[in-house]
């Protein structure tokens, strides 16, 4: 028993000495570390272990379980009274416009009287008025020379120039010759058409106009047609056609081959052929 007690004392002494030595060594090491370590490192404590920050625990909210549906507020419908009758319409009496039995008076303006100017009587001067009339031209032979002699044609006052000339040609082709007047136009010649235009007078004859006779006869019949066509307007130009074909250099007249220069005029014809009117 005494031996065990002594042995325990020795063990405690050893443990105390070891602890003292450990504390001395640890204190010296700590002092050395404090003197050699920079202040910035000293101020940052290094935790021995990482611990999670405490988490605030919130107790769960308990929602009571609804065993029944919430009550629904019902609104009673608004009752609209039914109209058994149509709403009353306000009637406006029509406006009565008085009937006018008489027309309103119209202001009459008296007409303006324009005084008649005084006319002075002037003595009339006798002037010779030459009135052109449609004429037919016939041939007259005197001393081996042929002349054209005009004959007046009875016309109506309302006849136009075309109507007057057509009437003159009808008389020329159908009238018989007299003892001193003759014609070289072949029998049966007819006027197919006649037109008075701004460019001239177009005379279209039937094919009988080209038949028979010599050069003198041909010249005489062309002169009769030319002067009869220009009896109303002597300066007019005449285009002579046979069956619609113009008599010109390419289409001479008759077998003798008399060449006509279109359009025909009295002045040019008198220069080309020896004939007088």
Tab-separated table of N, CA, C and O in Angstrom, residues 85-180:
chain	number	residue	atom	x	y	z
A	85	UNK	N	-96.755	48.525	-72.177
A	85	UNK	CA	-97.166	49.478	-73.204
A	85	UNK	C	-95.929	50.208	-73.739
A	85	UNK	O	-94.927	50.288	-73.065
A	86	UNK	N	-96.039	50.682	-74.998
A	86	UNK	CA	-94.972	51.468	-75.575
A	86	UNK	C	-94.863	52.808	-74.872
A	86	UNK	O	-95.864	53.364	-74.432
A	87	UNK	N	-93.632	53.288	-74.744
A	87	UNK	CA	-93.499	54.599	-74.090
A	87	UNK	C	-94.188	55.679	-74.900
A	87	UNK	O	-94.270	55.622	-76.126
A	88	UNK	N	-94.687	56.593	-74.225
A	88	UNK	CA	-95.428	57.673	-74.889
A	88	UNK	C	-94.492	58.520	-75.723
A	88	UNK	O	-93.391	58.846	-75.304
A	89	UNK	N	-94.902	58.795	-76.958
A	89	UNK	CA	-94.110	59.619	-77.875
A	89	UNK	C	-94.723	60.996	-77.939
A	89	UNK	O	-95.934	61.128	-78.166
A	90	UNK	N	-93.881	61.972	-77.790
A	90	UNK	CA	-94.370	63.341	-77.820
A	90	UNK	C	-94.621	63.757	-79.260
A	90	UNK	O	-93.714	63.715	-80.093
A	91	UNK	N	-95.780	64.054	-79.591
A	91	UNK	CA	-96.159	64.438	-80.952
A	91	UNK	C	-96.165	65.944	-81.057
A	91	UNK	O	-96.673	66.654	-80.181
A	92	UNK	N	-95.540	66.421	-82.163
A	92	UNK	CA	-95.491	67.866	-82.416
A	92	UNK	C	-96.492	68.183	-83.510
A	92	UNK	O	-96.460	67.578	-84.587
A	93	UNK	N	-97.394	69.053	-83.282
A	93	UNK	CA	-98.389	69.371	-84.336
A	93	UNK	C	-97.698	69.970	-85.550
A	93	UNK	O	-96.751	70.731	-85.429
A	94	UNK	N	-98.079	69.567	-86.793
A	94	UNK	CA	-97.439	70.107	-87.999
A	94	UNK	C	-97.672	71.592	-88.147
A	94	UNK	O	-98.699	72.124	-87.739
A	95	UNK	N	-96.639	72.203	-88.746
A	95	UNK	CA	-96.737	73.648	-88.975
A	95	UNK	C	-97.615	73.905	-90.189
A	95	UNK	O	-97.373	73.354	-91.273
A	96	UNK	N	-98.580	74.674	-90.035
A	96	UNK	CA	-99.519	74.972	-91.126
A	96	UNK	C	-99.012	76.177	-91.884
A	96	UNK	O	-98.806	77.254	-91.314
A	97	UNK	N	-98.704	75.927	-93.209
A	97	UNK	CA	-98.242	77.023	-94.071
A	97	UNK	C	-99.448	77.539	-94.842
A	97	UNK	O	-100.110	76.765	-95.547
A	98	UNK	N	-99.736	78.778	-94.723
A	98	UNK	CA	-100.937	79.297	-95.427
A	98	UNK	C	-100.761	79.208	-96.935
A	98	UNK	O	-99.684	79.439	-97.464
A	99	UNK	N	-101.773	78.743	-97.606
A	99	UNK	CA	-101.750	78.589	-99.061
A	99	UNK	C	-101.879	79.938	-99.750
A	99	UNK	O	-102.743	80.745	-99.391
A	100	UNK	N	-100.953	80.144	-100.683
A	100	UNK	CA	-100.995	81.400	-101.427
A	100	UNK	C	-101.920	81.242	-102.625
A	100	UNK	O	-101.637	80.443	-103.531
A	101	UNK	N	-102.981	81.884	-102.583
A	101	UNK	CA	-103.937	81.783	-103.691
A	101	UNK	C	-103.536	82.661	-104.867
A	101	UNK	O	-103.936	82.423	-105.987
A	102	UNK	N	-102.674	83.594	-104.592
A	102	UNK	CA	-102.249	84.485	-105.662
A	102	UNK	C	-100.733	84.546	-105.701
A	102	UNK	O	-100.061	84.348	-104.695
A	103	UNK	N	-100.186	84.759	-106.877
A	103	UNK	CA	-98.753	84.906	-107.032
A	103	UNK	C	-98.293	86.228	-106.434
A	103	UNK	O	-99.025	87.217	-106.475
A	104	UNK	N	-97.092	86.232	-105.831
A	104	UNK	CA	-96.608	87.497	-105.260
A	104	UNK	C	-96.396	88.521	-106.362
A	104	UNK	O	-96.085	88.190	-107.505
A	105	UNK	N	-96.618	89.736	-106.049
A	105	UNK	CA	-96.457	90.775	-107.085
A	105	UNK	C	-95.014	90.854	-107.567
A	105	UNK	O	-94.080	90.751	-106.794
A	106	UNK	N	-94.848	90.943	-108.852
A	106	UNK	CA	-93.531	91.055	-109.468
A	106	UNK	C	-93.326	92.498	-109.887
A	106	UNK	O	-94.186	93.087	-110.563
A	107	UNK	N	-92.179	93.000	-109.476
A	107	UNK	CA	-91.880	94.391	-109.832
A	107	UNK	C	-91.594	94.484	-111.312
A	107	UNK	O	-90.721	93.797	-111.828
A	108	UNK	N	-92.332	95.257	-111.991
A	108	UNK	CA	-92.165	95.425	-113.435
A	108	UNK	C	-91.338	96.676	-113.690
A	108	UNK	O	-91.566	97.732	-113.104
A	109	UNK	N	-90.356	96.478	-114.544
A	109	UNK	CA	-89.483	97.606	-114.911
A	109	UNK	C	-89.924	98.107	-116.277
A	109	UNK	O	-90.006	97.310	-117.230
A	110	UNK	N	-90.211	99.331	-116.390
A	110	UNK	CA	-90.623	99.835	-117.712
A	110	UNK	C	-89.493	99.717	-118.706
A	110	UNK	O	-88.326	99.883	-118.367
A	111	UNK	N	-89.800	99.319	-119.926
A	111	UNK	CA	-88.744	99.163	-120.932
A	111	UNK	C	-88.059	100.482	-121.239
A	111	UNK	O	-88.670	101.545	-121.211
A	112	UNK	N	-86.757	100.333	-121.500
A	112	UNK	CA	-85.976	101.520	-121.832
A	112	UNK	C	-86.224	101.906	-123.282
A	112	UNK	O	-86.106	101.073	-124.187
A	113	UNK	N	-86.603	103.102	-123.470
A	113	UNK	CA	-86.906	103.599	-124.811
A	113	UNK	C	-85.639	104.177	-125.414
A	113	UNK	O	-85.036	105.096	-124.856
A	114	UNK	N	-85.192	103.555	-126.499
A	114	UNK	CA	-83.999	104.034	-127.206
A	114	UNK	C	-84.463	104.942	-128.334
A	114	UNK	O	-85.230	104.516	-129.208
A	115	UNK	N	-84.035	106.161	-128.291
A	115	UNK	CA	-84.497	107.065	-129.359
A	115	UNK	C	-83.960	106.649	-130.717
A	115	UNK	O	-82.828	106.209	-130.848
A	116	UNK	N	-84.794	106.701	-131.686
A	116	UNK	CA	-84.411	106.348	-133.048
A	116	UNK	C	-83.567	107.464	-133.642
A	116	UNK	O	-83.964	108.635	-133.610
A	117	UNK	N	-82.361	107.108	-134.119
A	117	UNK	CA	-81.519	108.179	-134.682
A	117	UNK	C	-82.153	108.751	-135.946
A	117	UNK	O	-82.844	108.053	-136.701
A	118	UNK	N	-81.905	110.012	-136.114
A	118	UNK	CA	-82.413	110.683	-137.293
A	118	UNK	C	-81.636	110.238	-138.514
A	118	UNK	O	-80.411	110.193	-138.507
A	119	UNK	N	-82.347	109.849	-139.517
A	119	UNK	CA	-81.716	109.411	-140.762
A	119	UNK	C	-81.783	110.539	-141.770
A	119	UNK	O	-82.804	111.190	-141.940
A	120	UNK	N	-80.657	110.741	-142.371
A	120	UNK	CA	-80.598	111.771	-143.410
A	120	UNK	C	-80.682	111.077	-144.757
A	120	UNK	O	-80.050	110.044	-144.988
A	121	UNK	N	-81.466	111.583	-145.569
A	121	UNK	CA	-81.644	111.004	-146.906
A	121	UNK	C	-80.465	111.369	-147.786
A	121	UNK	O	-80.047	112.517	-147.858
A	122	UNK	N	-79.860	110.309	-148.370
A	122	UNK	CA	-78.743	110.525	-149.289
A	122	UNK	C	-79.188	110.153	-150.687
A	122	UNK	O	-79.952	109.188	-150.884
A	123	UNK	N	-78.766	110.890	-151.624
A	123	UNK	CA	-79.175	110.584	-152.998
A	123	UNK	C	-78.603	109.241	-153.447
A	123	UNK	O	-77.460	108.894	-153.142
A	124	UNK	N	-79.404	108.431	-154.083
A	124	UNK	CA	-78.975	107.138	-154.604
A	124	UNK	C	-78.135	107.319	-155.852
A	124	UNK	O	-78.433	108.152	-156.691
A	125	UNK	N	-77.049	106.542	-155.898
A	125	UNK	CA	-76.174	106.595	-157.054
A	125	UNK	C	-76.451	105.365	-157.898
A	125	UNK	O	-76.451	104.237	-157.391
A	126	UNK	N	-76.717	105.574	-159.100
A	126	UNK	CA	-76.980	104.461	-160.008
A	126	UNK	C	-75.698	103.674	-160.246
A	126	UNK	O	-74.727	104.192	-160.791
A	127	UNK	N	-75.711	102.425	-159.734
A	127	UNK	CA	-74.553	101.563	-159.911
A	127	UNK	C	-74.983	100.339	-160.698
A	127	UNK	O	-76.069	99.799	-160.488
A	128	UNK	N	-74.144	99.932	-161.595
A	128	UNK	CA	-74.423	98.766	-162.420
A	128	UNK	C	-73.997	97.511	-161.655
A	128	UNK	O	-72.832	97.315	-161.341
A	129	UNK	N	-74.966	96.701	-161.273
A	129	UNK	CA	-74.718	95.493	-160.512
A	129	UNK	C	-74.713	94.320	-161.479
A	129	UNK	O	-75.690	94.078	-162.191
A	130	UNK	N	-73.584	93.588	-161.478
A	130	UNK	CA	-73.443	92.434	-162.352
A	130	UNK	C	-73.742	91.182	-161.551
A	130	UNK	O	-73.038	90.874	-160.584
A	131	UNK	N	-74.779	90.477	-161.911
A	131	UNK	CA	-75.164	89.261	-161.216
A	131	UNK	C	-74.856	88.072	-162.105
A	131	UNK	O	-75.347	87.970	-163.230
A	132	UNK	N	-74.009	87.160	-161.549
A	132	UNK	CA	-73.632	85.988	-162.321
A	132	UNK	C	-74.738	84.965	-162.268
A	132	UNK	O	-75.330	84.717	-161.220
A	133	UNK	N	-74.999	84.358	-163.374
A	133	UNK	CA	-76.001	83.314	-163.475
A	133	UNK	C	-75.400	82.118	-164.195
A	133	UNK	O	-74.447	82.247	-164.961
A	134	UNK	N	-75.987	80.960	-163.921
A	134	UNK	CA	-75.523	79.762	-164.621
A	134	UNK	C	-75.875	79.874	-166.101
A	134	UNK	O	-76.984	80.267	-166.462
A	135	UNK	N	-74.927	79.508	-166.931
A	135	UNK	CA	-75.116	79.614	-168.388
A	135	UNK	C	-74.569	78.349	-169.054
A	135	UNK	O	-73.676	77.687	-168.544
A	136	UNK	N	-75.124	78.082	-170.201
A	136	UNK	CA	-74.584	77.026	-171.060
A	136	UNK	C	-73.834	77.683	-172.216
A	136	UNK	O	-74.205	78.762	-172.671
A	137	UNK	N	-72.764	77.006	-172.650
A	137	UNK	CA	-71.950	77.577	-173.727
A	137	UNK	C	-72.040	76.669	-174.953
A	137	UNK	O	-71.859	75.451	-174.858
A	138	UNK	N	-72.291	77.362	-176.062
A	138	UNK	CA	-72.422	76.683	-177.345
A	138	UNK	C	-71.355	77.191	-178.299
A	138	UNK	O	-70.719	78.204	-178.045
A	139	UNK	N	-71.183	76.478	-179.423
A	139	UNK	CA	-70.148	76.830	-180.408
A	139	UNK	C	-70.771	77.543	-181.597
A	139	UNK	O	-71.882	77.208	-182.036
A	140	UNK	N	-69.999	78.517	-182.102
A	140	UNK	CA	-70.410	79.252	-183.299
A	140	UNK	C	-69.179	79.452	-184.189
A	140	UNK	O	-68.157	79.957	-183.736
A	141	UNK	N	-69.307	79.019	-185.417
A	141	UNK	CA	-68.190	79.109	-186.373
A	141	UNK	C	-68.400	80.322	-187.267
A	141	UNK	O	-69.426	80.439	-187.952
A	142	UNK	N	-67.396	81.204	-187.307
A	142	UNK	CA	-67.436	82.397	-188.141
A	142	UNK	C	-66.061	82.610	-188.729
A	142	UNK	O	-65.054	82.696	-187.997
A	143	UNK	N	-66.009	82.705	-190.086
A	143	UNK	CA	-64.751	82.984	-190.791
A	143	UNK	C	-63.650	82.028	-190.324
A	143	UNK	O	-62.543	82.452	-189.959
A	144	UNK	N	-63.951	80.770	-190.360
A	144	UNK	CA	-63.009	79.713	-189.986
A	144	UNK	C	-62.460	79.872	-188.563
A	144	UNK	O	-61.356	79.454	-188.257
A	145	UNK	N	-63.257	80.477	-187.664
A	145	UNK	CA	-62.870	80.635	-186.269
A	145	UNK	C	-64.053	80.236	-185.384
A	145	UNK	O	-65.203	80.567	-185.697
A	146	UNK	N	-63.765	79.530	-184.319
A	146	UNK	CA	-64.811	79.029	-183.419
A	146	UNK	C	-64.891	79.948	-182.203
A	146	UNK	O	-63.889	80.272	-181.581
A	147	UNK	N	-66.132	80.319	-181.899
A	147	UNK	CA	-66.396	81.163	-180.738
A	147	UNK	C	-67.351	80.446	-179.794
A	147	UNK	O	-68.164	79.620	-180.205
A	148	UNK	N	-67.285	80.785	-178.527
A	148	UNK	CA	-68.197	80.259	-177.512
A	148	UNK	C	-69.264	81.307	-177.235
A	148	UNK	O	-68.963	82.471	-176.932
A	149	UNK	N	-70.519	80.878	-177.318
A	149	UNK	CA	-71.647	81.782	-177.116
A	149	UNK	C	-72.436	81.292	-175.897
A	149	UNK	O	-72.872	80.132	-175.869
A	150	UNK	N	-72.631	82.147	-174.850
A	150	UNK	CA	-73.374	81.722	-173.654
A	150	UNK	C	-74.886	81.825	-173.860
A	150	UNK	O	-75.368	82.676	-174.620
A	151	UNK	N	-75.625	80.969	-173.153
A	151	UNK	CA	-77.086	80.989	-173.126
A	151	UNK	C	-77.520	80.872	-171.661
A	151	UNK	O	-77.075	79.977	-170.926
A	152	UNK	N	-78.394	81.791	-171.235
A	152	UNK	CA	-78.808	81.798	-169.835
A	152	UNK	C	-79.734	80.610	-169.543
A	152	UNK	O	-80.444	80.123	-170.430
A	153	UNK	N	-79.703	80.203	-168.287
A	153	UNK	CA	-80.501	79.067	-167.820
A	153	UNK	C	-81.462	79.566	-166.754
A	153	UNK	O	-81.071	80.319	-165.844
A	154	UNK	N	-82.733	79.157	-166.863
A	154	UNK	CA	-83.740	79.561	-165.878
A	154	UNK	C	-83.518	78.766	-164.581
A	154	UNK	O	-83.494	77.531	-164.587
A	155	UNK	N	-83.356	79.492	-163.491
A	155	UNK	CA	-83.086	78.874	-162.191
A	155	UNK	C	-84.077	79.382	-161.152
A	155	UNK	O	-84.742	80.390	-161.348
A	156	UNK	N	-84.139	78.687	-160.041
A	156	UNK	CA	-84.958	79.108	-158.908
A	156	UNK	C	-84.101	79.945	-157.965
A	156	UNK	O	-82.900	79.736	-157.858
A	157	UNK	N	-84.730	80.906	-157.264
A	157	UNK	CA	-83.925	81.761	-156.376
A	157	UNK	C	-83.213	80.985	-155.269
A	157	UNK	O	-82.150	81.395	-154.820
A	158	UNK	N	-83.810	79.879	-154.801
A	158	UNK	CA	-83.203	79.139	-153.695
A	158	UNK	C	-82.184	78.106	-154.133
A	158	UNK	O	-81.615	77.390	-153.300
A	159	UNK	N	-81.904	77.993	-155.437
A	159	UNK	CA	-80.950	76.980	-155.907
A	159	UNK	C	-79.529	77.327	-155.476
A	159	UNK	O	-79.103	78.489	-155.543
A	160	UNK	N	-78.800	76.292	-155.036
A	160	UNK	CA	-77.389	76.469	-154.693
A	160	UNK	C	-76.555	76.449	-155.970
A	160	UNK	O	-77.054	76.200	-157.076
A	161	UNK	N	-75.237	76.701	-155.805
A	161	UNK	CA	-74.367	76.735	-156.979
A	161	UNK	C	-74.277	75.356	-157.630
A	161	UNK	O	-74.259	75.253	-158.863
A	162	UNK	N	-74.262	74.296	-156.828
A	162	UNK	CA	-74.208	72.952	-157.401
A	162	UNK	C	-75.488	72.635	-158.165
A	162	UNK	O	-75.440	72.086	-159.281
A	163	UNK	N	-76.621	72.976	-157.584
A	163	UNK	CA	-77.900	72.724	-158.268
A	163	UNK	C	-77.990	73.533	-159.555
A	163	UNK	O	-78.439	73.036	-160.598
A	164	UNK	N	-77.532	74.774	-159.496
A	164	UNK	CA	-77.588	75.626	-160.697
A	164	UNK	C	-76.709	75.057	-161.806
A	164	UNK	O	-77.115	75.020	-162.986
A	165	UNK	N	-75.500	74.579	-161.467
A	165	UNK	CA	-74.611	74.033	-162.489
A	165	UNK	C	-75.131	72.704	-163.036
A	165	UNK	O	-74.994	72.424	-164.239
A	166	UNK	N	-75.717	71.868	-162.192
A	166	UNK	CA	-76.294	70.613	-162.681
A	166	UNK	C	-77.439	70.884	-163.654
A	166	UNK	O	-77.576	70.191	-164.676
A	167	UNK	N	-78.222	71.902	-163.344
A	167	UNK	CA	-79.313	72.264	-164.261
A	167	UNK	C	-78.756	72.759	-165.598
A	167	UNK	O	-79.288	72.440	-166.681
A	168	UNK	N	-77.666	73.537	-165.537
A	168	UNK	CA	-77.063	74.030	-166.776
A	168	UNK	C	-76.522	72.884	-167.624
A	168	UNK	O	-76.702	72.862	-168.861
A	169	UNK	N	-75.872	71.872	-167.031
A	169	UNK	CA	-75.347	70.741	-167.801
A	169	UNK	C	-76.473	69.878	-168.378
A	169	UNK	O	-76.345	69.342	-169.477
A	170	UNK	N	-77.557	69.742	-167.628
A	170	UNK	CA	-78.691	68.981	-168.176
A	170	UNK	C	-79.240	69.667	-169.442
A	170	UNK	O	-79.565	68.988	-170.430
A	171	UNK	N	-79.322	70.996	-169.404
A	171	UNK	CA	-79.777	71.718	-170.599
A	171	UNK	C	-78.768	71.591	-171.736
A	171	UNK	O	-79.146	71.478	-172.915
A	172	UNK	N	-77.464	71.610	-171.420
A	172	UNK	CA	-76.447	71.522	-172.458
A	172	UNK	C	-76.477	70.163	-173.162
A	172	UNK	O	-76.283	70.087	-174.394
A	173	UNK	N	-76.709	69.096	-172.399
A	173	UNK	CA	-76.665	67.754	-172.983
A	173	UNK	C	-77.977	67.346	-173.654
A	173	UNK	O	-77.980	66.454	-174.511
A	174	UNK	N	-79.085	68.004	-173.290
A	174	UNK	CA	-80.384	67.573	-173.826
A	174	UNK	C	-80.998	68.553	-174.829
A	174	UNK	O	-81.869	68.159	-175.623
A	175	UNK	N	-80.546	69.804	-174.810
A	175	UNK	CA	-81.143	70.786	-175.738
A	175	UNK	C	-80.616	70.545	-177.153
A	175	UNK	O	-79.465	70.120	-177.361
A	176	UNK	N	-81.450	70.838	-178.126
A	176	UNK	CA	-81.060	70.670	-179.537
A	176	UNK	C	-80.378	71.946	-180.036
A	176	UNK	O	-80.634	73.041	-179.544
A	177	UNK	N	-79.496	71.767	-181.001
A	177	UNK	CA	-78.773	72.917	-181.538
A	177	UNK	C	-79.683	73.735	-182.458
A	177	UNK	O	-80.683	73.243	-182.991
A	178	UNK	N	-79.316	74.988	-182.650
A	178	UNK	CA	-80.079	75.894	-183.512
A	178	UNK	C	-79.339	76.079	-184.840
A	178	UNK	O	-78.305	75.429	-185.078
A	179	UNK	N	-79.850	76.975	-185.632
A	179	UNK	CA	-79.265	77.174	-186.961
A	179	UNK	C	-77.881	77.796	-186.889
A	179	UNK	O	-77.000	77.491	-187.694
A	180	UNK	N	-77.643	78.674	-185.903
A	180	UNK	CA	-76.348	79.340	-185.819
A	180	UNK	C	-75.493	78.864	-184.638
A	180	UNK	O	-74.333	79.243	-184.525
